[in-house]
PDB file of C-alpha atoms in Angstrom:
ATOM      1  CA  ALA C1078      -2.976  -6.813 -10.912  1.00 39.00           C
ATOM      2  CA  GLU C1079      -0.718  -9.427 -12.967  1.00 41.00           C
ATOM      3  CA  ALA C1080      -1.237  -7.638 -16.430  1.00 41.00           C
ATOM      4  CA  LEU C1081      -0.627  -3.997 -15.254  1.00 41.00           C
ATOM      5  CA  ALA C1082       2.787  -5.204 -14.410  1.00 41.00           C
ATOM      6  CA  ASP C1083       3.176  -5.970 -18.055  1.00 41.00           C
ATOM      7  CA  VAL C1084       1.451  -2.692 -18.813  1.00 41.00           C
ATOM      8  CA  ALA C1085       4.118  -0.793 -16.423  1.00 40.00           C
ATOM      9  CA  ALA C1086       7.490  -1.781 -18.581  1.00 38.00           C
ATOM     10  CA  VAL C1087       5.805   0.114 -21.780  1.00 38.00           C
ATOM     11  CA  LEU C1088       6.012   3.810 -20.006  1.00 39.00           C
ATOM     12  CA  ILE C1089       9.392   3.144 -18.802  1.00 38.00           C
ATOM     13  CA  VAL C1090      11.111   5.849 -20.836  1.00 39.00           C
ATOM     14  CA  ASP C1091      13.565   7.745 -18.458  1.00 39.00           C
ATOM     15  CA  VAL C1092      16.237   4.896 -18.285  1.00 42.00           C
ATOM     16  CA  PRO C1093      19.357   4.020 -20.566  1.00 45.00           C
ATOM     17  CA  ASP C1094      18.526   1.300 -23.140  1.00 45.00           C
ATOM     18  CA  ARG C1095      20.208  -1.364 -21.878  1.00 39.00           C
ATOM     19  CA  GLN C1096      18.665  -1.218 -18.327  1.00 42.00           C
ATOM     20  CA  ARG C1097      15.057  -0.845 -19.942  1.00 42.00           C
ATOM     21  CA  ARG C1098      15.775  -4.045 -22.120  1.00 41.00           C
ATOM     22  CA  VAL C1099      16.747  -5.908 -18.680  1.00 40.00           C
ATOM     23  CA  ILE C1100      13.733  -4.446 -17.313  1.00 41.00           C
ATOM     24  CA  LEU C1101      11.268  -5.681 -20.246  1.00 42.00           C
ATOM     25  CA  VAL C1102      12.842  -8.906 -20.321  1.00 41.00           C
ATOM     26  CA  ALA C1103      12.046  -9.404 -16.295  1.00 41.00           C
ATOM     27  CA  LEU C1104       8.447  -8.235 -16.850  1.00 43.00           C
ATOM     28  CA  GLY C1105       7.580 -10.194 -19.688  1.00 43.00           C
ATOM     29  CA  ASP C1106       6.431 -13.200 -17.653  1.00 42.00           C
ATOM     30  CA  ALA C1107       4.586 -11.198 -14.815  1.00 41.00           C
ATOM     31  CA  ARG C1108       1.566 -13.218 -15.351  1.00 43.00           C
ATOM     32  CA  ASP C1109       2.963 -15.538 -13.029  1.00 48.00           C
ATOM     33  CA  GLU C1110       1.708 -14.823  -9.735  1.00 45.00           C
ATOM     34  CA  ARG C1111       4.282 -15.872  -7.853  1.00 47.00           C
ATOM     35  CA  ARG C1112       6.522 -13.104  -9.125  1.00 51.00           C
ATOM     36  CA  CYS C1113       3.850 -10.738 -10.023  1.00 51.00           C
ATOM     37  CA  GLY C1114       5.094  -8.452  -6.553  1.00 52.00           C
ATOM     38  CA  LEU C1115       8.467  -8.510  -7.575  1.00 53.00           C
ATOM     39  CA  HIS C1116       7.399  -7.674 -11.230  1.00 51.00           C
ATOM     40  CA  VAL C1117       5.385  -4.431  -9.911  1.00 53.00           C
ATOM     41  CA  ARG C1118       8.215  -3.398  -7.505  1.00 52.00           C
ATOM     42  CA  LEU C1119      10.962  -3.727 -10.508  1.00 53.00           C
ATOM     43  CA  ALA C1120       8.731  -1.562 -12.988  1.00 55.00           C
ATOM     44  CA  VAL C1121       7.575   1.157 -10.131  1.00 53.00           C
ATOM     45  CA  GLN C1122      11.554   1.511  -8.659  1.00 52.00           C
ATOM     46  CA  THR C1123      12.339   2.090 -12.287  1.00 52.00           C
ATOM     47  CA  VAL C1124       9.645   4.783 -12.621  1.00 52.00           C
ATOM     48  CA  GLY C1125      10.447   6.317  -9.616  1.00 51.00           C
ATOM     49  CA  LEU C1126      13.966   7.286 -10.339  1.00 50.00           C
ATOM     50  CA  THR C1127      13.010  10.495 -11.708  1.00 48.00           C
ATOM     51  CA  PRO C1128      10.413  11.818  -9.496  1.00 46.00           C
ATOM     52  CA  ALA C1129      12.680  10.573  -6.157  1.00 48.00           C
ATOM     53  CA  ARG C1130      15.523  13.314  -6.657  1.00 49.00           C
ATOM     54  CA  PRO C1131      16.050  15.218  -3.138  1.00 43.00           C
ATOM     55  CA  GLN C1132      15.188  18.447  -4.676  1.00 47.00           C
ATOM     56  CA  ARG C1133      11.487  17.119  -6.003  1.00 46.00           C
ATOM     57  CA  ASP C1134       8.623  16.306  -3.533  1.00 48.00           C
ATOM     58  CA  ALA C1135       6.557  14.908  -6.158  1.00 53.00           C
ATOM     59  CA  VAL C1136       6.435  11.292  -5.587  1.00 54.00           C
ATOM     60  CA  GLY C1137       3.155  10.744  -4.632  1.00 58.00           C
ATOM     61  CA  GLY C1138       1.634  12.886  -7.204  1.00 63.00           C
ATOM     62  CA  ASP C1139       3.922  11.212  -9.584  1.00 64.00           C
ATOM     63  CA  GLY C1140       2.880   8.108  -8.518  1.00 65.00           C
ATOM     64  CA  GLN C1141      -0.997   9.004  -8.948  1.00 68.00           C
ATOM     65  CA  ALA C1142      -0.555   9.907 -12.213  1.00 72.00           C
ATOM     66  CA  PHE C1143       1.193   6.858 -13.712  1.00 72.00           C
ATOM     67  CA  GLY C1144      -1.296   4.724 -12.004  1.00 71.00           C
ATOM     68  CA  VAL C1145      -4.072   6.904 -14.417  1.00 73.00           C
ATOM     69  CA  ALA C1146      -1.718   6.437 -17.267  1.00 76.00           C
ATOM     70  CA  VAL C1147      -1.429   2.579 -16.570  1.00 76.00           C
ATOM     71  CA  GLY C1148      -5.345   2.415 -16.520  1.00 74.00           C
ATOM     72  CA  GLN C1149      -6.006   4.029 -19.070  1.00 76.00           C
ATOM     73  CA  LEU C1150      -3.773   2.331 -21.201  1.00 79.00           C
ATOM     74  CA  SER C1151      -4.788  -1.226 -19.880  1.00 77.00           C
ATOM     75  CA  ALA C1152      -8.449  -0.539 -20.401  1.00 76.00           C
ATOM     76  CA  SER C1153      -7.346   0.171 -24.114  1.00 79.00           C
ATOM     77  CA  TRP C1154      -5.252  -2.711 -24.416  1.00 77.00           C
ATOM     78  CA  ASP C1155      -7.610  -5.528 -25.236  1.00 78.00           C
ATOM     79  CA  LYS C1156      -5.325  -8.393 -26.134  1.00 77.00           C
ATOM     80  CA  LEU C1157      -3.406  -7.858 -22.902  1.00 75.00           C
ATOM     81  CA  THR C1158      -5.769  -7.263 -20.658  1.00 75.00           C
ATOM     82  CA  GLY C1159      -9.226  -8.229 -22.096  1.00 77.00           C
ATOM     83  CA  GLY C1160      -9.717  -4.085 -22.034  1.00 76.00           C
ATOM     84  CA  TYR C1161     -13.045  -3.068 -20.714  1.00 76.00           C
ATOM     85  CA  GLN C1162     -14.372  -6.376 -19.885  1.00 80.00           C
ATOM     86  CA  GLY C1163     -11.519  -7.404 -17.857  1.00 81.00           C
ATOM     87  CA  MET C1164     -10.204 -11.173 -17.808  1.00 83.00           C
ATOM     88  CA  LYS C1165     -11.016 -13.999 -15.220  1.00 86.00           C
ATOM     89  CA  ALA C1166      -8.528 -14.993 -12.832  1.00 85.00           C
ATOM     90  CA  PRO C1167      -7.741 -18.567 -12.304  1.00 87.00           C
ATOM     91  CA  VAL C1168      -8.235 -20.388  -8.844  1.00 88.00           C
ATOM     92  CA  ALA C1169      -4.869 -19.559  -6.448  1.00 88.00           C
ATOM     93  CA  ALA C1170      -2.561 -22.638  -6.178  1.00 88.00           C
ATOM     94  CA  ILE C1171       0.958 -23.216  -4.878  1.00 88.00           C
ATOM     95  CA  LEU C1172       2.888 -26.561  -5.728  1.00 88.00           C
ATOM     96  CA  GLY C1173      -0.403 -28.115  -7.072  1.00 87.00           C
ATOM     97  CA  PHE C1174      -2.266 -27.067  -3.661  1.00 90.00           C
ATOM     98  CA  ARG C1175      -5.338 -25.574  -4.957  1.00 90.00           C
ATOM     99  CA  PHE C1176      -6.878 -22.883  -2.605  1.00 91.00           C
ATOM    100  CA  ASP C1177     -10.540 -23.526  -4.072  1.00 88.00           C
ATOM    101  CA  THR C1178     -12.550 -22.641  -0.765  1.00 90.00           C
ATOM    102  CA  ASP C1179     -13.354 -20.141   1.265  1.00 89.00           C
ATOM    103  CA  LEU C1180     -11.540 -21.106   4.334  1.00 92.00           C
ATOM    104  CA  LYS C1181      -8.472 -22.137   2.079  1.00 92.00           C
ATOM    105  CA  TYR C1182      -8.230 -18.902   0.818  1.00 92.00           C
ATOM    106  CA  TYR C1183      -8.658 -17.403   4.118  1.00 93.00           C
ATOM    107  CA  TYR C1184      -5.494 -19.202   5.683  1.00 94.00           C
ATOM    108  CA  LEU C1185      -3.817 -18.680   2.585  1.00 93.00           C
ATOM    109  CA  VAL C1186      -4.238 -14.555   2.908  1.00 93.00           C
ATOM    110  CA  LEU C1187      -3.951 -15.131   6.571  1.00 94.00           C
ATOM    111  CA  VAL C1188      -0.444 -16.434   6.608  1.00 94.00           C
ATOM    112  CA  LEU C1189       0.847 -14.391   3.860  1.00 93.00           C
ATOM    113  CA  THR C1190      -0.799 -11.232   5.740  1.00 93.00           C
ATOM    114  CA  TRP C1191       1.602 -12.167   8.885  1.00 94.00           C
ATOM    115  CA  LEU C1192       4.539 -12.715   6.534  1.00 94.00           C
ATOM    116  CA  LEU C1193       3.974  -9.113   4.871  1.00 93.00           C
ATOM    117  CA  VAL C1194       3.576  -7.770   8.616  1.00 93.00           C
ATOM    118  CA  GLU C1195       6.749  -9.149  10.263  1.00 93.00           C
ATOM    119  CA  GLY C1196       8.480  -8.379   7.209  1.00 92.00           C
ATOM    120  CA  ALA C1197       7.865  -4.806   7.448  1.00 91.00           C
ATOM    121  CA  ARG C1198       8.626  -4.562  11.528  1.00 91.00           C
ATOM    122  CA  ASN C1199      11.549  -6.372  10.857  1.00 92.00           C
ATOM    123  CA  MET C1200      12.972  -3.826   7.984  1.00 90.00           C
ATOM    124  CA  LEU C1201      11.999  -1.293  10.317  1.00 88.00           C
ATOM    125  CA  ARG C1202      14.139  -2.565  12.959  1.00 89.00           C
ATOM    126  CA  SER C1203      17.244  -2.647  10.532  1.00 91.00           C
ATOM    127  CA  ARG C1204      19.270  -0.138   9.183  1.00 90.00           C
ATOM    128  CA  PRO C1205      17.629   0.736   5.863  1.00 89.00           C
ATOM    129  CA  GLY C1206      14.580   0.932   8.219  1.00 89.00           C
ATOM    130  CA  ARG C1207      16.080   3.361   9.999  1.00 91.00           C
ATOM    131  CA  ALA C1208      17.176   5.430   7.218  1.00 91.00           C
ATOM    132  CA  LEU C1209      13.755   5.612   5.540  1.00 89.00           C
ATOM    133  CA  MET C1210      12.389   6.646   9.364  1.00 88.00           C
ATOM    134  CA  ALA C1211      15.014   9.677   9.069  1.00 90.00           C
ATOM    135  CA  VAL C1212      14.286  10.948   5.719  1.00 89.00           C
ATOM    136  CA  ARG C1213      10.688  10.875   6.732  1.00 84.00           C
ATOM    137  CA  ASP C1214      11.103  12.564   9.820  1.00 85.00           C
ATOM    138  CA  SER C1215      13.501  15.458   8.586  1.00 86.00           C
ATOM    139  CA  GLU C1216      15.112  15.138   5.034  1.00 87.00           C
ATOM    140  CA  VAL C1217      17.950  17.879   6.069  1.00 89.00           C
ATOM    141  CA  ALA C1218      18.998  15.944   8.978  1.00 90.00           C
ATOM    142  CA  ALA C1219      18.948  12.675   7.002  1.00 89.00           C
ATOM    143  CA  GLN C1220      21.132  14.123   4.563  1.00 89.00           C
ATOM    144  CA  ALA C1221      23.616  15.657   6.514  1.00 90.00           C
ATOM    145  CA  MET C1222      24.212  12.360   7.979  1.00 89.00           C
ATOM    146  CA  GLY C1223      25.150  10.893   4.837  1.00 90.00           C
ATOM    147  CA  ILE C1224      22.002   9.213   4.056  1.00 90.00           C
ATOM    148  CA  ASN C1225      21.515   8.692   0.030  1.00 90.00           C
ATOM    149  CA  LEU C1226      17.552  10.552   0.002  1.00 88.00           C
ATOM    150  CA  ALA C1227      16.819   9.061  -3.752  1.00 87.00           C
ATOM    151  CA  LYS C1228      17.972   5.805  -2.967  1.00 88.00           C
ATOM    152  CA  TYR C1229      15.690   5.540   0.373  1.00 89.00           C
ATOM    153  CA  LYS C1230      12.485   7.435  -1.438  1.00 86.00           C
ATOM    154  CA  VAL C1231      12.737   5.052  -4.494  1.00 86.00           C
ATOM    155  CA  THR C1232      13.042   2.157  -1.982  1.00 87.00           C
ATOM    156  CA  ALA C1233       9.942   3.173  -0.106  1.00 86.00           C
ATOM    157  CA  PHE C1234       8.365   3.721  -3.076  1.00 83.00           C
ATOM    158  CA  ALA C1235       9.237   0.218  -4.240  1.00 87.00           C
ATOM    159  CA  VAL C1236       8.386  -1.892  -1.304  1.00 90.00           C
ATOM    160  CA  SER C1237       5.077  -0.279  -1.072  1.00 86.00           C
ATOM    161  CA  ALA C1238       4.631  -1.062  -4.488  1.00 84.00           C
ATOM    162  CA  PHE C1239       5.608  -5.035  -3.964  1.00 91.00           C
ATOM    163  CA  TYR C1240       3.204  -4.690  -1.092  1.00 90.00           C
ATOM    164  CA  ALA C1241       0.432  -3.739  -3.287  1.00 86.00           C
ATOM    165  CA  GLY C1242       1.191  -6.142  -6.114  1.00 87.00           C
ATOM    166  CA  VAL C1243       0.900  -8.885  -3.570  1.00 91.00           C
ATOM    167  CA  ALA C1244      -2.852  -7.457  -2.523  1.00 89.00           C
ATOM    168  CA  GLY C1245      -3.664  -7.024  -6.155  1.00 87.00           C
ATOM    169  CA  VAL C1246      -2.845 -10.791  -6.873  1.00 89.00           C
ATOM    170  CA  LEU C1247      -4.744 -12.143  -3.918  1.00 90.00           C
ATOM    171  CA  HIS C1248      -8.039  -9.776  -4.846  1.00 89.00           C
ATOM    172  CA  ALA C1249      -7.750 -11.221  -8.472  1.00 88.00           C
ATOM    173  CA  HIS C1250      -7.829 -14.685  -7.053  1.00 90.00           C
ATOM    174  CA  LEU C1251     -10.358 -13.963  -4.698  1.00 90.00           C
ATOM    175  CA  THR C1252     -13.108 -12.417  -7.265  1.00 88.00           C
ATOM    176  CA  ARG C1253     -11.665 -14.810  -9.917  1.00 88.00           C
ATOM    177  CA  TYR C1254     -11.987 -11.430 -12.270  1.00 86.00           C
ATOM    178  CA  VAL C1255      -9.859  -8.868 -12.756  1.00 85.00           C
ATOM    179  CA  SER C1256     -10.263  -5.315 -14.557  1.00 82.00           C
ATOM    180  CA  PRO C1257      -8.514  -2.057 -15.079  1.00 79.00           C
ATOM    181  CA  TYR C1258     -11.505  -0.344 -13.003  1.00 77.00           C
ATOM    182  CA  ASP C1259     -10.764  -2.460 -10.579  1.00 77.00           C
ATOM    183  CA  PHE C1260      -7.833  -0.448  -9.140  1.00 77.00           C
ATOM    184  CA  ASN C1261      -9.140   3.298  -9.842  1.00 74.00           C
ATOM    185  CA  MET C1262      -8.395   6.735  -8.220  1.00 75.00           C
ATOM    186  CA  GLY C1263     -10.913   5.702  -5.515  1.00 75.00           C
ATOM    187  CA  VAL C1264      -9.187   2.948  -4.232  1.00 79.00           C
ATOM    188  CA  SER C1265      -6.078   5.170  -3.831  1.00 79.00           C
ATOM    189  CA  MET C1266      -8.034   7.408  -1.896  1.00 80.00           C
ATOM    190  CA  THR C1267      -9.415   5.046   0.317  1.00 82.00           C
ATOM    191  CA  LEU C1268      -5.841   3.652   0.739  1.00 83.00           C
ATOM    192  CA  LEU C1269      -4.711   7.043   1.678  1.00 83.00           C
ATOM    193  CA  SER C1270      -7.433   7.749   3.993  1.00 85.00           C
ATOM    194  CA  ALA C1271      -6.994   4.214   5.810  1.00 88.00           C
ATOM    195  CA  ILE C1272      -3.050   5.109   6.578  1.00 88.00           C
ATOM    196  CA  VAL C1273      -3.836   8.175   7.491  1.00 89.00           C
ATOM    197  CA  VAL C1274      -6.938   7.192   9.607  1.00 89.00           C
ATOM    198  CA  GLY C1275      -5.344   4.419  11.145  1.00 89.00           C
ATOM    199  CA  GLY C1276      -1.679   6.392  12.048  1.00 88.00           C
ATOM    200  CA  LEU C1277       1.173   7.183   9.422  1.00 83.00           C
ATOM    201  CA  GLY C1278       4.625   5.568   9.442  1.00 80.00           C
ATOM    202  CA  SER C1279       2.963   2.726  12.063  1.00 85.00           C
ATOM    203  CA  VAL C1280       2.456  -0.677  10.564  1.00 89.00           C
ATOM    204  CA  PRO C1281       0.161  -1.162  13.581  1.00 90.00           C
ATOM    205  CA  GLY C1282      -1.700   1.982  12.373  1.00 89.00           C
ATOM    206  CA  SER C1283      -2.139   0.624   8.705  1.00 89.00           C
ATOM    207  CA  ILE C1284      -3.436  -2.654  10.024  1.00 91.00           C
ATOM    208  CA  LEU C1285      -5.869  -0.414  12.088  1.00 91.00           C
ATOM    209  CA  GLY C1286      -6.698   1.482   9.474  1.00 90.00           C
ATOM    210  CA  ALA C1287      -7.385  -1.109   6.813  1.00 89.00           C
ATOM    211  CA  VAL C1288      -9.917  -2.985   9.485  1.00 90.00           C
ATOM    212  CA  PHE C1289     -11.744   0.884  10.172  1.00 89.00           C
ATOM    213  CA  MET C1290     -12.189   1.502   6.596  1.00 87.00           C
ATOM    214  CA  THR C1291     -13.265  -2.045   5.716  1.00 87.00           C
ATOM    215  CA  ILE C1292     -15.843  -2.497   8.555  1.00 88.00           C
ATOM    216  CA  LEU C1293     -17.336   0.672   8.360  1.00 84.00           C
ATOM    217  CA  PRO C1294     -18.714   0.473   4.998  1.00 81.00           C
ATOM    218  CA  HIS C1295     -20.548  -2.914   5.948  1.00 82.00           C
ATOM    219  CA  VAL C1296     -21.838  -1.407   9.163  1.00 83.00           C
ATOM    220  CA  PHE C1297     -23.371   1.510   7.496  1.00 81.00           C
ATOM    221  CA  SER C1298     -24.378   0.005   4.251  1.00 78.00           C
ATOM    222  CA  ARG C1299     -28.040   0.347   4.389  1.00 80.00           C
ATOM    223  CA  VAL C1300     -27.804   4.133   4.178  1.00 77.00           C
ATOM    224  CA  LYS C1301     -27.248   5.298   1.101  1.00 78.00           C
ATOM    225  CA  ASN C1302     -24.012   7.357   0.691  1.00 77.00           C
ATOM    226  CA  LEU C1303     -23.289   7.047   4.637  1.00 81.00           C
ATOM    227  CA  PRO C1304     -20.376   5.453   4.817  1.00 78.00           C
ATOM    228  CA  LEU C1305     -18.494   7.892   2.228  1.00 78.00           C
ATOM    229  CA  ILE C1306     -19.700  10.541   4.651  1.00 84.00           C
ATOM    230  CA  LEU C1307     -18.535   9.087   7.596  1.00 83.00           C
ATOM    231  CA  ALA C1308     -15.280   8.083   5.949  1.00 82.00           C
ATOM    232  CA  GLY C1309     -14.541  11.647   5.058  1.00 84.00           C
ATOM    233  CA  LEU C1310     -15.717  13.086   8.542  1.00 87.00           C
ATOM    234  CA  SER C1311     -13.571  10.390  10.043  1.00 86.00           C
ATOM    235  CA  LEU C1312     -10.599  11.399   8.242  1.00 86.00           C
ATOM    236  CA  ILE C1313     -10.737  15.276   9.354  1.00 89.00           C
ATOM    237  CA  LEU C1314     -11.479  14.437  12.766  1.00 88.00           C
ATOM    238  CA  VAL C1315      -8.278  12.380  12.693  1.00 88.00           C
ATOM    239  CA  VAL C1316      -6.297  15.308  11.322  1.00 86.00           C
ATOM    240  CA  LEU C1317      -7.690  17.657  13.417  1.00 89.00           C
ATOM    241  CA  PHE C1318      -7.802  16.466  16.883  1.00 88.00           C
ATOM    242  CA  LEU C1319      -5.338  12.868  16.275  1.00 86.00           C
ATOM    243  CA  PRO C1320      -2.426  13.744  13.828  1.00 85.00           C
ATOM    244  CA  TYR C1321      -1.045  10.656  14.797  1.00 86.00           C
ATOM    245  CA  GLY C1322      -3.944   8.413  13.974  1.00 87.00           C
ATOM    246  CA  LEU C1323      -6.117   6.097  15.705  1.00 88.00           C
ATOM    247  CA  VAL C1324      -3.426   4.106  16.914  1.00 88.00           C
ATOM    248  CA  SER C1325      -2.318   6.776  18.827  1.00 87.00           C
ATOM    249  CA  LEU C1326      -5.536   7.160  20.645  1.00 87.00           C
ATOM    250  CA  PRO C1327      -4.675   4.887  23.800  1.00 87.00           C
ATOM    251  CA  TRP C1328      -1.329   7.019  24.453  1.00 87.00           C
ATOM    252  CA  LYS C1329      -3.695  10.198  24.057  1.00 85.00           C
ATOM    253  CA  ILE C1330      -6.233   8.862  26.797  1.00 87.00           C
ATOM    254  CA  LYS C1331      -3.290   7.895  28.959  1.00 87.00           C
ATOM    255  CA  SER C1332      -2.033  11.164  28.819  1.00 86.00           C
ATOM    256  CA  ALA C1333      -4.771  13.040  29.579  1.00 84.00           C
ATOM    257  CA  ALA C1334      -5.682  10.601  32.536  1.00 86.00           C
ATOM    258  CA  LEU C1335      -2.242  11.895  33.832  1.00 87.00           C
ATOM    259  CA  GLY C1336      -2.723  15.176  33.205  1.00 84.00           C
ATOM    260  CA  ALA C1337      -5.889  15.264  35.021  1.00 83.00           C
ATOM    261  CA  ARG C1338      -4.658  13.200  37.707  1.00 85.00           C
ATOM    262  CA  ALA C1339      -1.935  15.886  38.424  1.00 84.00           C
ATOM    263  CA  ARG C1340      -4.251  18.763  38.142  1.00 83.00           C
ATOM    264  CA  ARG C1341      -5.928  17.398  41.107  1.00 83.00           C
ATOM    265  CA  ALA C1342      -2.506  16.310  42.913  1.00 81.00           C
ATOM    266  CA  THR C1343      -1.475  20.176  42.421  1.00 83.00           C
ATOM    267  CA  LYS C1344      -5.658  21.548  43.667  1.00 77.00           C
ATOM    268  CA  SER C1345      -5.100  18.964  46.741  1.00 75.00           C
ATOM    269  CA  GLY C1346      -1.648  20.401  47.333  1.00 69.00           C
ATOM    270  CA  ASN C1347      -2.515  23.828  47.193  1.00 66.00           C
ATOM    271  CA  ALA C1348      -5.678  23.513  49.434  1.00 59.00           C
TER     272      ALA C1348
END
């Protein structure tokens, strides 16, 4: 994940020369895991300038294409990423304190997860967060209110890339190994399924979807290919019957119960 931040800079082509030089300098020390998330965010924010134009709706498609290009380039760049063999990752350490046991690393991940979740919740309550939600609900209405669509599309793209960069660093230090094929299209589809199953546009829904898609393969791991089948089936069922994801299930049940109670009261009154 750290090396991919360097590779991303090579593919920045649609920006002025001065801006490109600044970005390349900023990405030059991306092997420092403490800044890797910021470097990935900066690279993706620049790459996202073109697909985030208001008249285009291809941020997701361009992002997937960029991910495939980076993966292929990383696999071929032996000196930087180790190529197909990958590279070893060191033990995570902060200010000299080494997280060299599973328990220590668990608490590190727990604290970082809490900080990132709180950051996301606070951002949604801020003015930029409300603008992002307005763009999500209706681009036409958001633009009519004076919201810069290109700016906030790139912002959403960059913030999500920052979160992905931090997650990639944690993954690398957990496994002590990282290769270009650890972050392939299958991982992207799993993450997409997780947020759809959990609930789009919802922080609790994202957490619920991630937990669901993580536990599912472990529960049914004894049966070959069954986790993949169940993941696809759950995605289809959620799209058909729970458009707002599993996070909306309590509200759905409560609404159905209130509707049934109202129908019974109506029948009792008619009787």
